[in-house]
Amino acid sequence: CIGDLQGGGAKGGFANLVGLLLLPLASGGLAYVGQASRGGEPHVVATVQQQTLLSHLRSRFVSPECTAHETLGAYFLHNDEFLRAARLQSVTLSFFAQQLQPLQMQPSATYLHTVWQTMGRSAGGAIKPTPEVVELFGSKTLLPLRSGQVVAVGELSSTLALPAPLLQLELDGAASHWAPQASQAADAEPAAA
């Protein structure tokens, strides 16, 4: 049982798994735990969603059933000791940024939503517009604008994020929506004699 190996409960801990033909791959085959993929790179632990976005890495993926497994999923997704011992690569934010390939066409809203959701998972929570995100994804065209245009993430610092109530205003009738505020501003100014 993998739980018996955690924390060195058994002599050698998770390292006891290295060399055993136990690692299920997304391609349907099995690999030896701790052995590199055919290209010499470590096998990659990724969710179904991550595997869809990084499909060019298919030959390196561990089966998504490993991450979805009721008991073992936590080891594959969150146990750094296990991942190091088994010589597996997790999808970190920097790995995701390096491996995400540009699209040849305008990305769909669904694709963009999936990318940003995956970025959040790779970062260990909700993604925030931090300097790290801008640095890692800066040249990638993933930032959707209300106009429908998609720009590079590096444009984030010059992009205005409006609160939802302002996004609901109709521009054609804007004067009627702003009239009370305009009259309040006029009342505040001293009257000219």
Short mmCIF file of C-alpha atoms in Angstrom, two decimals:
data_model
loop_
_atom_site.label_atom_id
_atom_site.label_comp_id
_atom_site.label_asym_id
_atom_site.label_seq_id
_atom_site.Cartn_x
_atom_site.Cartn_y
_atom_site.Cartn_z
CA CYS A 1 0.00 0.00 0.00
CA ILE A 2 1.38 3.38 -0.99
CA GLY A 3 0.29 4.80 2.36
CA ASP A 4 2.74 2.45 4.09
CA LEU A 5 5.60 3.98 2.10
CA GLN A 6 4.83 7.58 3.02
CA GLY A 7 7.22 9.32 5.36
CA GLY A 8 9.62 6.42 5.42
CA GLY A 9 7.21 4.03 7.18
CA ALA A 10 8.95 1.38 5.14
CA LYS A 11 12.70 1.51 4.75
CA GLY A 12 13.38 3.71 1.72
CA GLY A 13 9.85 5.15 1.61
CA PHE A 14 8.50 5.97 -1.82
CA ALA A 15 11.90 5.15 -3.35
CA ASN A 16 10.90 1.48 -2.98
CA LEU A 17 8.60 1.99 -5.98
CA VAL A 18 11.42 3.01 -8.34
CA GLY A 19 12.07 0.37 -10.96
CA LEU A 20 8.67 -1.32 -10.64
CA LEU A 21 6.47 -1.57 -13.74
CA LEU A 22 3.53 0.16 -12.05
CA LEU A 23 3.10 3.57 -13.68
CA PRO A 24 0.02 3.73 -15.94
CA LEU A 25 0.44 6.08 -18.89
CA ALA A 26 -2.17 8.11 -20.74
CA SER A 27 -1.21 6.21 -23.90
CA GLY A 28 -2.51 3.02 -22.30
CA GLY A 29 0.83 1.39 -21.53
CA LEU A 30 2.83 0.97 -18.37
CA ALA A 31 6.18 2.47 -17.44
CA TYR A 32 8.71 1.77 -14.75
CA VAL A 33 8.36 4.16 -11.81
CA GLY A 34 11.26 6.61 -11.88
CA GLN A 35 12.16 5.95 -15.52
CA ALA A 36 12.16 8.86 -17.98
CA SER A 37 9.84 8.93 -20.97
CA ARG A 38 11.11 7.97 -24.44
CA GLY A 39 12.40 11.49 -24.99
CA GLY A 40 14.44 11.36 -21.79
CA GLU A 41 12.14 13.80 -19.97
CA PRO A 42 10.23 12.88 -16.80
CA HIS A 43 6.67 11.65 -17.10
CA VAL A 44 4.11 14.38 -16.44
CA VAL A 45 1.30 14.19 -13.90
CA ALA A 46 -1.63 16.19 -15.24
CA THR A 47 -5.40 16.32 -14.95
CA VAL A 48 -7.60 15.60 -17.98
CA GLN A 49 -8.02 19.35 -18.51
CA GLN A 50 -4.26 19.96 -18.39
CA GLN A 51 -3.64 17.05 -20.76
CA THR A 52 -6.13 18.51 -23.24
CA LEU A 53 -4.36 21.89 -23.24
CA LEU A 54 -0.88 20.33 -23.44
CA SER A 55 -1.73 17.56 -25.90
CA HIS A 56 1.72 17.71 -27.54
CA LEU A 57 3.07 16.06 -24.35
CA ARG A 58 0.78 13.02 -24.70
CA SER A 59 3.65 10.52 -24.78
CA ARG A 60 4.89 11.81 -21.42
CA PHE A 61 1.56 11.86 -19.54
CA VAL A 62 0.74 9.60 -16.64
CA SER A 63 -2.81 8.28 -16.95
CA PRO A 64 -5.34 10.89 -15.81
CA GLU A 65 -6.97 8.11 -13.79
CA CYS A 66 -4.02 8.46 -11.40
CA THR A 67 -4.95 12.05 -10.56
CA ALA A 68 -8.67 11.24 -10.43
CA HIS A 69 -8.23 8.19 -8.18
CA GLU A 70 -10.06 8.48 -4.88
CA THR A 71 -7.05 7.49 -2.76
CA LEU A 72 -3.97 7.84 -4.95
CA GLY A 73 -4.98 11.12 -6.61
CA ALA A 74 -3.68 13.17 -3.66
CA TYR A 75 -0.24 11.55 -3.97
CA PHE A 76 -0.01 12.32 -7.68
CA LEU A 77 -1.34 15.88 -7.35
CA HIS A 78 -0.08 17.15 -4.00
CA ASN A 79 2.65 14.98 -2.49
CA ASP A 80 6.03 16.46 -3.41
CA GLU A 81 7.91 13.66 -1.63
CA PHE A 82 6.13 11.06 -3.77
CA LEU A 83 6.65 13.04 -7.00
CA ARG A 84 10.39 13.47 -6.31
CA ALA A 85 10.89 9.80 -5.44
CA ALA A 86 8.96 8.65 -8.53
CA ARG A 87 10.76 11.28 -10.66
CA LEU A 88 7.51 12.74 -11.96
CA GLN A 89 6.91 16.28 -13.24
CA SER A 90 3.80 18.06 -11.99
CA VAL A 91 2.15 20.87 -13.94
CA THR A 92 3.37 23.93 -12.07
CA LEU A 93 2.57 27.44 -13.23
CA SER A 94 6.01 27.87 -14.83
CA PHE A 95 5.85 24.42 -16.51
CA PHE A 96 2.37 25.25 -17.85
CA ALA A 97 3.62 28.60 -19.21
CA GLN A 98 6.62 26.96 -20.90
CA GLN A 99 4.57 24.18 -22.46
CA LEU A 100 1.38 26.01 -23.51
CA GLN A 101 1.60 26.36 -27.27
CA PRO A 102 0.14 29.31 -29.18
CA LEU A 103 -3.01 28.75 -31.20
CA GLN A 104 -3.07 29.36 -34.95
CA MET A 105 -6.50 31.04 -34.69
CA GLN A 106 -8.46 33.30 -32.34
CA PRO A 107 -9.05 31.32 -29.13
CA SER A 108 -12.65 30.61 -28.15
CA ALA A 109 -14.13 31.84 -24.87
CA THR A 110 -14.27 28.23 -23.69
CA TYR A 111 -10.58 27.72 -24.44
CA LEU A 112 -9.63 30.93 -22.62
CA HIS A 113 -11.75 30.00 -19.61
CA THR A 114 -10.10 26.58 -19.50
CA VAL A 115 -6.59 28.08 -19.76
CA TRP A 116 -7.19 30.58 -16.93
CA GLN A 117 -8.84 27.90 -14.80
CA THR A 118 -5.86 25.61 -15.40
CA MET A 119 -3.46 28.44 -14.59
CA GLY A 120 -5.23 28.81 -11.25
CA ARG A 121 -4.99 25.11 -10.50
CA SER A 122 -1.33 25.08 -11.50
CA ALA A 123 -0.70 27.99 -9.15
CA GLY A 124 -2.44 26.19 -6.29
CA GLY A 125 -5.54 28.38 -6.19
CA ALA A 126 -7.19 31.31 -7.90
CA ILE A 127 -4.94 33.06 -10.38
CA LYS A 128 -4.21 36.70 -9.70
CA PRO A 129 -2.62 39.23 -12.05
CA THR A 130 0.74 39.11 -10.31
CA PRO A 131 4.05 40.16 -11.85
CA GLU A 132 4.93 36.43 -11.99
CA VAL A 133 1.88 35.68 -14.17
CA VAL A 134 2.68 38.61 -16.47
CA GLU A 135 6.31 37.49 -16.71
CA LEU A 136 5.49 33.83 -17.40
CA PHE A 137 2.57 34.37 -19.80
CA GLY A 138 3.35 37.91 -21.05
CA SER A 139 3.68 37.16 -24.76
CA LYS A 140 0.82 34.65 -24.86
CA THR A 141 -2.42 35.94 -26.37
CA LEU A 142 -4.79 34.87 -23.60
CA LEU A 143 -6.32 38.08 -22.20
CA PRO A 144 -9.89 38.54 -23.48
CA LEU A 145 -11.30 42.04 -23.76
CA ARG A 146 -14.97 42.98 -23.67
CA SER A 147 -14.68 44.03 -27.33
CA GLY A 148 -14.01 40.40 -28.26
CA GLN A 149 -10.36 41.07 -29.00
CA VAL A 150 -7.77 38.86 -27.27
CA VAL A 151 -4.45 40.46 -26.35
CA ALA A 152 -1.18 39.35 -24.80
CA VAL A 153 -1.15 38.84 -21.04
CA GLY A 154 1.62 41.45 -20.93
CA GLU A 155 -1.05 44.06 -21.74
CA LEU A 156 -2.65 43.41 -18.35
CA SER A 157 -1.08 46.49 -16.76
CA SER A 158 -2.72 48.74 -19.36
CA THR A 159 -6.09 46.98 -19.30
CA LEU A 160 -8.95 48.43 -17.31
CA ALA A 161 -11.00 45.88 -15.36
CA LEU A 162 -14.42 47.39 -14.71
CA PRO A 163 -16.82 46.19 -12.02
CA ALA A 164 -19.85 44.23 -13.28
CA PRO A 165 -22.43 47.04 -12.71
CA LEU A 166 -20.51 49.34 -15.05
CA LEU A 167 -20.31 46.64 -17.69
CA GLN A 168 -24.12 46.44 -17.74
CA LEU A 169 -24.63 50.09 -18.77
CA GLU A 170 -25.82 50.73 -22.28
CA LEU A 171 -23.69 53.27 -24.09
CA ASP A 172 -26.53 54.59 -26.28
CA GLY A 173 -28.53 55.82 -23.30
CA ALA A 174 -25.57 56.67 -21.10
CA ALA A 175 -26.66 60.28 -20.60
CA SER A 176 -29.92 59.22 -18.95
CA HIS A 177 -28.07 56.81 -16.65
CA TRP A 178 -25.62 59.47 -15.59
CA ALA A 179 -28.08 62.36 -15.37
CA PRO A 180 -28.58 62.19 -11.57
CA GLN A 181 -24.85 62.27 -11.01
CA ALA A 182 -24.41 65.15 -13.45
CA SER A 183 -27.11 67.23 -11.72
CA GLN A 184 -25.55 66.48 -8.30
CA ALA A 185 -22.22 67.73 -9.62
CA ALA A 186 -23.90 70.90 -10.94
CA ASP A 187 -25.54 71.50 -7.55
CA ALA A 188 -22.17 71.24 -5.83
CA GLU A 189 -20.61 73.97 -8.00
CA PRO A 190 -21.20 77.58 -6.98
CA ALA A 191 -23.62 79.38 -9.30
CA ALA A 192 -22.15 82.03 -11.53
CA ALA A 193 -23.58 85.50 -10.97
#
